[in-house]
XYZ file of C-alpha atoms in Angstrom:
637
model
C 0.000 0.000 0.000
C 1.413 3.472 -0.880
C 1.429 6.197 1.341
C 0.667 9.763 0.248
C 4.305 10.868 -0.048
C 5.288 7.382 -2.341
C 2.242 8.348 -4.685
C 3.923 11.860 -4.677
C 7.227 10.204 -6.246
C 4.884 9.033 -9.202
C 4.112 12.326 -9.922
C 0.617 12.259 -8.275
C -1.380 13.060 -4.972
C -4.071 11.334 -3.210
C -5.830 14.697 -4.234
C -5.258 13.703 -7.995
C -6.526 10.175 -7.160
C -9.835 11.046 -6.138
C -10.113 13.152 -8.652
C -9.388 10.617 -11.416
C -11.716 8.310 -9.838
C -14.675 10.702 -9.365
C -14.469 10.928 -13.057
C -15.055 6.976 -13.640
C -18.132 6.651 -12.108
C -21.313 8.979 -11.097
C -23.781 7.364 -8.461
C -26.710 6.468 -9.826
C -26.494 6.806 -13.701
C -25.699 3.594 -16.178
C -21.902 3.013 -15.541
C -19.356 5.500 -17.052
C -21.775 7.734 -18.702
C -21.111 11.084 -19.738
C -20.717 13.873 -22.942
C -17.650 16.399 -22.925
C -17.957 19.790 -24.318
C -15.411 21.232 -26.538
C -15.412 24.723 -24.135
C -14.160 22.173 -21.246
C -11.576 20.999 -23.409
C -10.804 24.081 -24.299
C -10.595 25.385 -20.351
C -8.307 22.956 -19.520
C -5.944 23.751 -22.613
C -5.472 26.931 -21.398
C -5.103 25.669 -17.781
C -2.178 23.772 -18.997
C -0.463 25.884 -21.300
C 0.176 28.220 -18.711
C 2.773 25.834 -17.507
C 4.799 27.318 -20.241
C 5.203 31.103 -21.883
C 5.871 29.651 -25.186
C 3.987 26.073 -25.878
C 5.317 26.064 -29.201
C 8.783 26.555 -27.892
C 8.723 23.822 -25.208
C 6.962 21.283 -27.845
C 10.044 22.376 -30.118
C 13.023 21.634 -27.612
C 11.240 18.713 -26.399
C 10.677 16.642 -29.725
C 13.873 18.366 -31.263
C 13.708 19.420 -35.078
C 13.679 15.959 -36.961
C 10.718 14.990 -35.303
C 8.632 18.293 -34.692
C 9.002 18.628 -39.145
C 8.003 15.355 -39.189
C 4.838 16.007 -36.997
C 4.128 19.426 -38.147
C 3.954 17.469 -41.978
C 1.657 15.043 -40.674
C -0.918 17.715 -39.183
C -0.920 19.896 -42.059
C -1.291 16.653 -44.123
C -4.422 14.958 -42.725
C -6.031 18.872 -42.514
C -4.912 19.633 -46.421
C -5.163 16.584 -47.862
C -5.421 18.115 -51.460
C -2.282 20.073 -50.930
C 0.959 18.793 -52.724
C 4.028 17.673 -50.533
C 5.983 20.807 -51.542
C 2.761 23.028 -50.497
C 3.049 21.645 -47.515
C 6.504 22.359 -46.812
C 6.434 25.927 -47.075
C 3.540 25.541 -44.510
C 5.844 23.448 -42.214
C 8.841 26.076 -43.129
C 6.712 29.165 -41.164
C 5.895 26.628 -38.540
C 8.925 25.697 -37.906
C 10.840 28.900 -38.023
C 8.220 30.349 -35.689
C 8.966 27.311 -33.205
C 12.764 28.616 -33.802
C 11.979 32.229 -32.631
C 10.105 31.494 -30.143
C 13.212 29.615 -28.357
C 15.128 32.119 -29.288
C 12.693 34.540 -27.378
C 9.425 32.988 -25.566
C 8.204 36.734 -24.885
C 7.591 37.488 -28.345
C 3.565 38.492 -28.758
C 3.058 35.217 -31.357
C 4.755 32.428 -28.933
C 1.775 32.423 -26.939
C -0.806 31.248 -29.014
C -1.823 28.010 -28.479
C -0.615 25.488 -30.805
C -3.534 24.435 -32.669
C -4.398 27.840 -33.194
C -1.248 28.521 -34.346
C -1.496 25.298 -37.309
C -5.041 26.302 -37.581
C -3.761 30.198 -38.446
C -1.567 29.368 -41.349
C -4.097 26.952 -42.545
C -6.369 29.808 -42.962
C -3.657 31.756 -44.911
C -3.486 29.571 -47.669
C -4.098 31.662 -51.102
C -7.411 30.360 -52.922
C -8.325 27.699 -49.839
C -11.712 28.241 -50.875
C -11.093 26.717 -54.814
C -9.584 23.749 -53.354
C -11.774 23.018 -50.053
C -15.082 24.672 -50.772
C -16.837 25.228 -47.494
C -14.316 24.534 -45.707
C -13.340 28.084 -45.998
C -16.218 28.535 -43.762
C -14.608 27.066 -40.735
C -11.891 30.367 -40.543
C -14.645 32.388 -39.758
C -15.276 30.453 -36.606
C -13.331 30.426 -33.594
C -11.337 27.822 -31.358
C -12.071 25.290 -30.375
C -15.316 25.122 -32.687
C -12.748 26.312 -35.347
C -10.989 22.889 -35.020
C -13.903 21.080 -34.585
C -15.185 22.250 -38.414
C -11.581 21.238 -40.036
C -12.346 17.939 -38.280
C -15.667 17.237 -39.879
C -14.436 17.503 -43.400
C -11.048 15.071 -42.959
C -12.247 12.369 -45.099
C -10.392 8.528 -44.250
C -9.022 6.689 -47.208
C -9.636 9.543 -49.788
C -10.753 8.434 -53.596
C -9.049 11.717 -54.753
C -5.261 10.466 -52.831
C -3.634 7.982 -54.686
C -2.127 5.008 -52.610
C 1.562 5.699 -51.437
C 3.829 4.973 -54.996
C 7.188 3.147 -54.003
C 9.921 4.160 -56.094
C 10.937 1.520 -58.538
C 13.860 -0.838 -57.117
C 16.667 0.395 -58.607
C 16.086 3.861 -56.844
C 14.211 3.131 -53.834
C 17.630 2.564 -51.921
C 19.401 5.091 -53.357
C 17.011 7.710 -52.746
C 16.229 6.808 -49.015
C 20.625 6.710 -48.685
C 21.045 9.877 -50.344
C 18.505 11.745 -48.799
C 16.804 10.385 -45.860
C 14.757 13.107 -44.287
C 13.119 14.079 -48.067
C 12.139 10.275 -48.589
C 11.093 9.492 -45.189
C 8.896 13.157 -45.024
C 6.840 11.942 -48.287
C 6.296 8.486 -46.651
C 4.926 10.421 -43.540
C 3.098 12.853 -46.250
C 1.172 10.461 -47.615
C 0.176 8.104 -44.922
C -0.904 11.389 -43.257
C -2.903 12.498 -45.873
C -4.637 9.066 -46.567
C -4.835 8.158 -43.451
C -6.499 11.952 -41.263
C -7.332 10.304 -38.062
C -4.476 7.713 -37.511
C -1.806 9.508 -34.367
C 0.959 10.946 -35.242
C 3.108 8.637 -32.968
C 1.750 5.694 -34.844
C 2.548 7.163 -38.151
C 6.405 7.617 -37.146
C 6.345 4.419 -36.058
C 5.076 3.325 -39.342
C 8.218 5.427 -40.897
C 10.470 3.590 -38.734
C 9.488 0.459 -39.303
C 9.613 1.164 -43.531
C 12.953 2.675 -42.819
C 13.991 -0.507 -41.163
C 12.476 -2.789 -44.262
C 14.665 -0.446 -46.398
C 17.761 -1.023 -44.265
C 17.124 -4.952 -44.589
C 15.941 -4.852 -48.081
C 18.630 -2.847 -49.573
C 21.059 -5.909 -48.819
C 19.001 -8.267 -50.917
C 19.710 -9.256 -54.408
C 15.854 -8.898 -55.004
C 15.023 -5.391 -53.342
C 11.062 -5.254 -54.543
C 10.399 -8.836 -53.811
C 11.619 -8.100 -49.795
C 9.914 -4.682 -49.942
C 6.334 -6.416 -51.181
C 6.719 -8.593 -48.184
C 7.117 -6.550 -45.378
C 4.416 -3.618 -46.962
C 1.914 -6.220 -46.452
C 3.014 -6.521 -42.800
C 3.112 -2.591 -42.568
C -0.102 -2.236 -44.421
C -1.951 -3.618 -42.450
C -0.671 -3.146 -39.129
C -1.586 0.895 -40.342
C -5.496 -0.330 -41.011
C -5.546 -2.092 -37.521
C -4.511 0.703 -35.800
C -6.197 3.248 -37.677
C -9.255 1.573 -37.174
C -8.944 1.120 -33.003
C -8.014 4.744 -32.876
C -10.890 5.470 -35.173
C -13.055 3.400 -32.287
C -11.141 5.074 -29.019
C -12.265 8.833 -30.382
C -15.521 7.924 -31.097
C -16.509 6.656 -27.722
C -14.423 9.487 -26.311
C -16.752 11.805 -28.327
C -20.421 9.800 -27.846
C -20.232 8.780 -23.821
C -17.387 11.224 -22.727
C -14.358 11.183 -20.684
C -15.905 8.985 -17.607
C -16.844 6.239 -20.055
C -13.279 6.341 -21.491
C -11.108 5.621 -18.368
C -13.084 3.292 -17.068
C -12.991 1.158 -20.015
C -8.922 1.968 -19.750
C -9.131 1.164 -16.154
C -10.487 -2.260 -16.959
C -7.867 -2.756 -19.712
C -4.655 -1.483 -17.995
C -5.181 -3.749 -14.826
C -5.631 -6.556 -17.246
C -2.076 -5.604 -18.869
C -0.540 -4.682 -15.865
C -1.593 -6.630 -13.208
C 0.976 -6.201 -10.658
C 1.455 -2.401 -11.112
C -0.836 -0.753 -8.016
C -4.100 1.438 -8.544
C -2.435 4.856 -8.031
C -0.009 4.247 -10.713
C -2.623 2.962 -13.019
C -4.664 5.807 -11.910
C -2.106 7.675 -13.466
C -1.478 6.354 -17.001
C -5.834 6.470 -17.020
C -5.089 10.333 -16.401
C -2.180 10.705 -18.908
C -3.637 8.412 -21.625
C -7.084 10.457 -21.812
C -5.452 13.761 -22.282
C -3.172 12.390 -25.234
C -6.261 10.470 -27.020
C -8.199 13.663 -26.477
C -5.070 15.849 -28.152
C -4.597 13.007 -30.915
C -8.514 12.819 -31.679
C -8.604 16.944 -31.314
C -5.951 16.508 -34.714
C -3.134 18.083 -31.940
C -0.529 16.281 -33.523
C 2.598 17.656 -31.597
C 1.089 17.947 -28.279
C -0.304 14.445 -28.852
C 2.968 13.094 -30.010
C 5.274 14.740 -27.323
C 2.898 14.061 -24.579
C 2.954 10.018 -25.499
C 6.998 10.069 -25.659
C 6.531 11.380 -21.858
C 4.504 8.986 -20.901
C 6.646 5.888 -22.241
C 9.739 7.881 -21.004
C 7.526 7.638 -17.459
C 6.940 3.951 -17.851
C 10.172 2.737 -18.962
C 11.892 4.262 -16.380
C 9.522 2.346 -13.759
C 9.282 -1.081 -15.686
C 9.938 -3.200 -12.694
C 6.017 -1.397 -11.565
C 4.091 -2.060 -14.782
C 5.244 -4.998 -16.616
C 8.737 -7.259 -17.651
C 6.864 -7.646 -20.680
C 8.135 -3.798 -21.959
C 11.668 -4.010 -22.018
C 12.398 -4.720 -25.617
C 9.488 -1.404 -26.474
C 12.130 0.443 -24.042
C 15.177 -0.538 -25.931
C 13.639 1.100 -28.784
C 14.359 4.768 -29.821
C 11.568 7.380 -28.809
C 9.257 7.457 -31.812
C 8.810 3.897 -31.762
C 8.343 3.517 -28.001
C 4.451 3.966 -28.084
C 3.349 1.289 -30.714
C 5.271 -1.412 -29.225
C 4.121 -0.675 -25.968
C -0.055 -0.827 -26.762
C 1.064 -4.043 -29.091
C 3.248 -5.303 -25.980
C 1.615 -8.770 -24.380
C -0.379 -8.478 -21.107
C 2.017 -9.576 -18.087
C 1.457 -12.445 -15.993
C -0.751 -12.147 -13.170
C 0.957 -12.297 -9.597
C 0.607 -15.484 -8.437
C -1.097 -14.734 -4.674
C -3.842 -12.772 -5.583
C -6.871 -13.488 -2.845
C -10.114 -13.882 -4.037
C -12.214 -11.020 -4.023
C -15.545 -12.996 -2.206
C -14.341 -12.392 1.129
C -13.599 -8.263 0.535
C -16.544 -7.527 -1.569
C -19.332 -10.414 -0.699
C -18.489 -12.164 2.540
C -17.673 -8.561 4.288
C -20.198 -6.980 6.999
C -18.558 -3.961 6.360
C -19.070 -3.644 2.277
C -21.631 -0.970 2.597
C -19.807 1.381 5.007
C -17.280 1.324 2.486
C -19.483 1.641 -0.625
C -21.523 4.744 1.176
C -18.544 6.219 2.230
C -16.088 6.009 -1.101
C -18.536 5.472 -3.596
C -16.334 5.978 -7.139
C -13.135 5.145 -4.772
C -14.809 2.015 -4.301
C -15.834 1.452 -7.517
C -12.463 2.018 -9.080
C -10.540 -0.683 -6.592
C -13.069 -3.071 -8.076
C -12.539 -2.329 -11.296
C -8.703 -2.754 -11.056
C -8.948 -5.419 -8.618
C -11.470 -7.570 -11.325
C -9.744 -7.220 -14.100
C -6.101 -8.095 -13.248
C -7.752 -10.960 -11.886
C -9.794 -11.902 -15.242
C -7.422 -11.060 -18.594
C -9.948 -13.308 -20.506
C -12.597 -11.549 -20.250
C -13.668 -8.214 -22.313
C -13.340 -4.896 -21.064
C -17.215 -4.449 -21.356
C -17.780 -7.442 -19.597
C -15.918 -6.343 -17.137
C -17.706 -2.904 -16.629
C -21.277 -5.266 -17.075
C -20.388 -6.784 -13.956
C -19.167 -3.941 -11.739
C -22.542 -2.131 -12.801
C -24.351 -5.019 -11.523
C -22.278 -5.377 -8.692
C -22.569 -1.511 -8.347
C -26.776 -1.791 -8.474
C -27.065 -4.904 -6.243
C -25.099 -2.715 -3.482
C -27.468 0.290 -4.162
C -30.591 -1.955 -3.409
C -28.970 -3.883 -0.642
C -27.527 -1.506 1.306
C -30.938 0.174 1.738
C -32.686 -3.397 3.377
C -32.272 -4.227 7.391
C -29.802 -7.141 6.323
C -27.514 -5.761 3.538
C -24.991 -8.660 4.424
C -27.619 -11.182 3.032
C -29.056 -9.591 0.293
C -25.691 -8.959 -1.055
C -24.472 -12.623 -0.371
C -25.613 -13.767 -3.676
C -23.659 -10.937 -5.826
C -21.568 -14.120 -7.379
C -24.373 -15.667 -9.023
C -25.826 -12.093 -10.081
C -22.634 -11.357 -12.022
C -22.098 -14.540 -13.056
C -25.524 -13.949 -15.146
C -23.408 -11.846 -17.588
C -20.703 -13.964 -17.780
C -22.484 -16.774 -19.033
C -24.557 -14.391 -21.581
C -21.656 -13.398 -22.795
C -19.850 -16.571 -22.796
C -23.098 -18.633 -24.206
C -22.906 -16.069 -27.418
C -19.381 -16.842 -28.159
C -19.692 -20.435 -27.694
C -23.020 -20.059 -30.043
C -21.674 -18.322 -32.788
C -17.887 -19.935 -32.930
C -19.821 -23.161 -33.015
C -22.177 -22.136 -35.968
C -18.794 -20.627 -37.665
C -16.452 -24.037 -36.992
C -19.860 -26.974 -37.758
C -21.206 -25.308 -40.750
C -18.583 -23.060 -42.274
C -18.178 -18.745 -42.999
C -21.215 -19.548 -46.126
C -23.966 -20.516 -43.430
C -22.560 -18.497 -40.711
C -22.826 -15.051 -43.166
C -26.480 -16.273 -44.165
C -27.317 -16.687 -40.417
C -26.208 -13.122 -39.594
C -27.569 -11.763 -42.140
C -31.184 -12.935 -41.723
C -30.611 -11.692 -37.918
C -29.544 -8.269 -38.814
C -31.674 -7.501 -41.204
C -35.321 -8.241 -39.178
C -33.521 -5.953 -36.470
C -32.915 -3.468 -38.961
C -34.293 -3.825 -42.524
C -33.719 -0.213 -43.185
C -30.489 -0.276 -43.869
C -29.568 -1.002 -47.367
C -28.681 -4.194 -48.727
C -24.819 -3.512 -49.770
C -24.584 -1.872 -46.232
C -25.841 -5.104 -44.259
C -23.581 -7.494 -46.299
C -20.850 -5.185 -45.311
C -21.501 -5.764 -41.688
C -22.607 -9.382 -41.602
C -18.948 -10.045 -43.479
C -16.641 -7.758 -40.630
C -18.519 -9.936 -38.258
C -17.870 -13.224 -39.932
C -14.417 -11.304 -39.890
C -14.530 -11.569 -36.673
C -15.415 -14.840 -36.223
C -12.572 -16.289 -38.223
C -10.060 -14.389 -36.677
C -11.431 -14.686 -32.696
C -13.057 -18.262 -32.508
C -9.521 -20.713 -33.405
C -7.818 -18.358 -30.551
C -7.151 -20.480 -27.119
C -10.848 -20.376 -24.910
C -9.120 -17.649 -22.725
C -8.490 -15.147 -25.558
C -11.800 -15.864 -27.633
C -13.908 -13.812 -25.170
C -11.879 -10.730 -25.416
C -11.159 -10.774 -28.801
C -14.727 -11.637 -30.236
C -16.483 -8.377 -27.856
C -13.526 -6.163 -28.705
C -13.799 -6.237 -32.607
C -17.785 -6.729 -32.593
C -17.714 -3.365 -30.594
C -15.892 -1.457 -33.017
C -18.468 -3.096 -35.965
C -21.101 -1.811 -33.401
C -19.497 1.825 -32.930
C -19.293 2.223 -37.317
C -23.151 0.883 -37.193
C -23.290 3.652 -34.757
C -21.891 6.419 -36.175
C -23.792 5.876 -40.016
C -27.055 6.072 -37.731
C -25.612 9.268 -36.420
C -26.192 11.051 -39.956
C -28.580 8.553 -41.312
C -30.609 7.085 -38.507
C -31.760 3.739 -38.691
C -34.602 3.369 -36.105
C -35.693 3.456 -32.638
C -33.728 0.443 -31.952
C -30.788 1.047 -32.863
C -30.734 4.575 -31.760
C -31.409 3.487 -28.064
C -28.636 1.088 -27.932
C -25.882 3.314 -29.810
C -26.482 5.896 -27.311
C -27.582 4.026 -24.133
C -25.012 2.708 -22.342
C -21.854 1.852 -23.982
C -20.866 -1.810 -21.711
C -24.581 -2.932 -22.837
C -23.920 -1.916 -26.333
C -23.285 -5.141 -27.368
C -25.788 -7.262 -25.244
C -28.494 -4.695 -26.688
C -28.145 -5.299 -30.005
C -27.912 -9.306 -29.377
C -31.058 -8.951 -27.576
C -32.795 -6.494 -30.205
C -35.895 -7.937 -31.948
C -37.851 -7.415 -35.102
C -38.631 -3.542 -35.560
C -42.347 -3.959 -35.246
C -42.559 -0.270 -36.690
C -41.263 -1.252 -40.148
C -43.461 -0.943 -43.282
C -42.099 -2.800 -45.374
C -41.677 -1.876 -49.101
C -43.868 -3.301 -51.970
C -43.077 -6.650 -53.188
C -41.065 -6.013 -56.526
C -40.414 -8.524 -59.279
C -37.425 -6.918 -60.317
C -35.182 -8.037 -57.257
C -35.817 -11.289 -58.679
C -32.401 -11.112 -61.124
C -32.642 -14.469 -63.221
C -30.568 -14.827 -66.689
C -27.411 -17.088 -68.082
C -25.038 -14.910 -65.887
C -26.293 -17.056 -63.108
C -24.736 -20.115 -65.014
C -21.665 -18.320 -65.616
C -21.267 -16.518 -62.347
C -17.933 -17.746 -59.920
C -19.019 -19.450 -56.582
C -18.549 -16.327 -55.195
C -20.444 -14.298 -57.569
C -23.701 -16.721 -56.950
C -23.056 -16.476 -53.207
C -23.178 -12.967 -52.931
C -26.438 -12.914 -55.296
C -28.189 -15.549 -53.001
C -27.379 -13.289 -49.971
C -28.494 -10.117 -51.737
C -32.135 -11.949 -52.809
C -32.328 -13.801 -49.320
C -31.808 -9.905 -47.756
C -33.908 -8.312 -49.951
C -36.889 -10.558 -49.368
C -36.522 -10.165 -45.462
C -36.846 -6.581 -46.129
C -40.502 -7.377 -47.556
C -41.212 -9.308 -44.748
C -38.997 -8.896 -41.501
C -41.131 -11.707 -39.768
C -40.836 -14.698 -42.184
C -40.028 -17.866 -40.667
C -36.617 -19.956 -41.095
C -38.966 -22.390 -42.875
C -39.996 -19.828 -45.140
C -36.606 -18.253 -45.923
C -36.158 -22.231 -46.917
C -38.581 -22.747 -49.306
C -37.388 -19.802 -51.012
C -34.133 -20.242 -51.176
C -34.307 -23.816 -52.157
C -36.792 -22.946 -55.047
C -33.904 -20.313 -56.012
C -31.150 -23.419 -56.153
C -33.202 -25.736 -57.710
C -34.509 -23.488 -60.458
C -30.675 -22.302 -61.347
C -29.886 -25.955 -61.753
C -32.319 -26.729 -63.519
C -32.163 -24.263 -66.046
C -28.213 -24.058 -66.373
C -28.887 -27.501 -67.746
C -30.639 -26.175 -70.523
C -29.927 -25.501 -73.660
C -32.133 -22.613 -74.092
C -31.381 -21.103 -71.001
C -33.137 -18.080 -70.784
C -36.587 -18.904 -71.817
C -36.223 -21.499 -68.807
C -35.128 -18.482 -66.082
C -37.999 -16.393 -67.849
C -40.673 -19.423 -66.783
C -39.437 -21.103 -63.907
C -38.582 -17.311 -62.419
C -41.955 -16.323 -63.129
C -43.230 -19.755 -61.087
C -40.574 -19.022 -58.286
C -42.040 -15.234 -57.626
C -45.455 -16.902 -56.755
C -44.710 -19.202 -54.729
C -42.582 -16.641 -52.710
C -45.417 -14.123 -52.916
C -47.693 -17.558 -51.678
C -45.276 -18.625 -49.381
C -45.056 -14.947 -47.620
C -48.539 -14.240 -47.637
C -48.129 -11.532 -49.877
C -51.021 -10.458 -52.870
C -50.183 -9.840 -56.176
């Protein structure tokens, strides 16, 4: 147990502790629930930058010039994304030689601004920004942070009008990179930036590092492009991984707020760090949401400076967190961070009690509860979840709510002590709903194949919401047979965590289209609800009974000689499309009707493929097959 005055070695106080845990948790409201405002962001920017005269300057001797370029061309490039490397430079250039001044002399009148005010500034300088960006002119008329806020809404991910990164040819490649470093490595950075808006500017440079090393490696090979092609693929798409979780971490930053966020990190950092104690964990939860707020806010050198602290912090106490860091810490600075989050959880200690006797067995659990409430809260949290790596982080925050609303009932009876004594087989109700829908759906995936398993989520999805268009549904029902195939041939302990983890982030893009497009009532109440239950909500979600349903139309039926011709993929994808599109007609129809139809689909195609006048046959037996689905659904001509 730390004392005040240890914590206050770890650069904390038990003032800051409370503090951080008041945030996790508000009495009385679903778990971790909560929207930020940008003006509370911005109050707390200018809170801290009075810890320095001249931000710019102190970002500037802190990441040194190699590195603050490299930064500064990866802001201006995910902002511009139009704008042509050399553009950019001269952009970078001012930047740059303002960051030089203001070492020089931290009193001058322009070293104070803020720093994304100051990127934001020159952005709004640009000759003819209006020809290039249309209303995104609009945005310089506004000011910070809603400023920001407007450049943010028109960064577009994976651009049509940026062309993928172009490798030199292979006899150049090395002798372009050896000759000129910097150059080559600042239009690698360029154009990852630029295709790439939301992806962190630590990750990026990591990125660069890690090309930089496949050049190093490659270069000694008699077939340079060959080696190249090989590791890009590894590079590739360790980018789209990445860019996608950090994609996921903003958005539930942005829809349930800051409480939301670190208690979901509070589950996931005692799970990788079991044997580091709460007040340092505490910590990191602290240091890690201002960063993902800076990175998400498109504050590119604050975000990247700030996370080389942090691992600078952690390194230099890896005996606290975990042995599992020390090759990350070997590392140079700008490729600390990635290889930390990728770094494996560390083994749990091996004498952890059980928590029945502290939290179910105890007399006293109430006294504690009423007096501490989030303090409380927070020690379960961490004291869970280093105890249960294999489960989910929103399984995790399931049970403490439960455990959390049991205590709220209980402690108000004559004989809390009893009517607490069954919290074990209260949580262990979402447990096993959670465990039963892995075990359902990895079995489905592994006894009849990705074919059925696709067709089963499909028909699922689309009663729950048949609004959503076709193309759109078979995007989702593959990412979660996507899912499947990656999580269910992990070992049982790493199935759970996996198969909640990337279903949530398939949840939170389902969630953000119904943000601009809405979908219906549904949906909308368990994108916005509570984000632990997100998941168990939409497993639970029924047939919208508010649906009308669209006219039955012939012309979804789609039957000629391409049918005969088609790969197995091709016919695949147009049985799903018909078995989707006739759900949408009828959101109730049985698994015995979906059946008939579909068999009456397979046996016409092989039947007429056989024939030698093949399209006379699709133009009968198609006509035959659309009554008896308009018979078979009930529905009049």
């Amino acid at each position: 147990m730390q004392t005040d005055s240890e914590f206050n070695k770890s650069g904390a106080s038990l003032e800051e502790l409370h503090r951080v845990t008041a945030a996790l948790f508000i009495k009385g409201q679903h778990l971790c629930m909560c929207r930020s405002s940008a003006r509370s962001w911005n109050l707390q920017r200018v809170a801290r930058d009075k810890e320095h005269k001249s931000e710019i300057a102190h970002r500037y001797n802190d990441l040194k010039e190699e590195t603050f370029k490299a930064v500064a061309m990866i802001t201006f490039s995910q902002y511009l994304q139009r704008c042509s490397y050399d553009g950019l430079s001269k952009l970078v250039k001012d930047v740059v030689d303002l960051a030089q001044k203001c070492v020089a002399n931290e009193d001058a009148p322009e070293c104070a601004k803020p720093l994304p005010s100051i990127f934001l500034d020159e952005i709004c300088q640009v000759e003819k920004l209006r020809d290039s960006y249309g209303a995104m002119a609009d945005c310089c008329s506004k000011t910070d942070p809603e400023r920001n806020e407007c450049f943010l809404s028109f960064k577009v991910p994976q651009p049509d009008f940026v062309q993928p990164y172009q490798r030199p040819a292979s006899d150049v490649i090395c002798k372009e990179y050896q000759d000129n470093r910097v150059s080559f490595l600042g239009h690698f950075v360029y154009s990852i930036g630029r295709r790439n808006p939301f992806l962190y500017a630590p990750t990026i440079l990591s990125l660069a590092a890690d090309y930089e090393h496949a050049l190093q490696t490659c270069c000694k090979e008699s077939d340079v492009g060959a080696c190249l092609d090989e590791k890009a693929i590894v590079i590739k798409e360790k980018a789209m991984k990445v860019s996608m979780m950090q994609q996921y971490s903003c958005g539930i930053l942005k829809t349930f707020g800051e409480r939301t966020f670190q208690a979901n990190k509070l589950a996931r950092l005692s799970q990788k760090y079991p044997k580091a104690p709460l007040p340092e964990i505490l910590k990191l939860i602290h240091e890690t949401k201002d960063i993902y707020k800076e990175c998400c806010e498109g504050d590119m050198i604050e975000c990247m400076d700030d996370m080389a602290e942090l691992m600078t912090y952690m390194c230099s106490k890896q005996e606290v967190f975990s042995s599992k860091i020390k090759h990350c810490c070997e590392k140079p600075v700008v490729e600390r961070s990635q290889c930390v989050i990728e770094a494996d959880f560390d083994d749990k200690p091996e004498d952890l009690p059980s928590l029945v006797e502290k939290y179910i067995q105890d007399k006293e659990v109430c006294k504690r509860f009423e007096a501490g409430h989030d303090e409380f809260l927070s020690e379960f949290v961490y004291e869970y979840s280093r105890r249960h790596p294999e489960f989910s982080t929103q399984l995790i925050l399931r049970v403490t709510k439960g455990y959390e609303t049991l205590l709220e009932k209980c402690c108000k009876t004559d004989n809390p002590a009893e009517c607490y004594g069954n919290a074990q087989e209260e949580l262990n109700k979402h447990i096993k709903e959670t465990q039963d829908v892995v075990k359902t759906n990895c079995e489905l995936l592994t006894t009849h194949g990705e074919h059925d398993f696709l067709k089963a989520l499909l028909i699922r999805y689309t009663k729950k919401m048949p609004q959503v268009s076709t193309d759109t549904l078979l995007e989702i029902g593959q990412k979660m047979t996507n899912v499947g195939n990656k999580c269910c041939q992990l070992p049982e302990d790493r199935r759970l965590p996996c198969s909640e983890g990337y279903l949530s982030v398939v949840i939170q893009e389902m969630c953000r289209r119904q943000e601009t497009t809405p979908i219906n009532d549904n949906v909308s109440h368990c994108c916005s609800d509570s984000y632990a239950y997100r998941r168990p909500c939409f497993t639970a979600m029924e047939v919208d009974t508010k649906y009308v349903p669209p006219a039955f139309d012939p012309e979804m039926f789609s039957f000629d000689e391409k049918l005969c011709t088609a790969s197995p993929a091709e016919r695949d994808l147009g049985h799903m499309k018909l078995l989707v599109n006739l759900i949408k007609r009828k959101p109730q129809m049985t698994e015995e009707q979906i059946k008939t139809i579909a068999d009456g689909f397979t046996a016409m195609v092989d039947k007429c493929c056989k024939q030698s006048d093949i399209e006379t046959c699709f133009g009968e037996e198609g006509a035959n097959l659309i009554v008896q689905s308009r018979a078979t659904l009930g529905i009049g001509a």
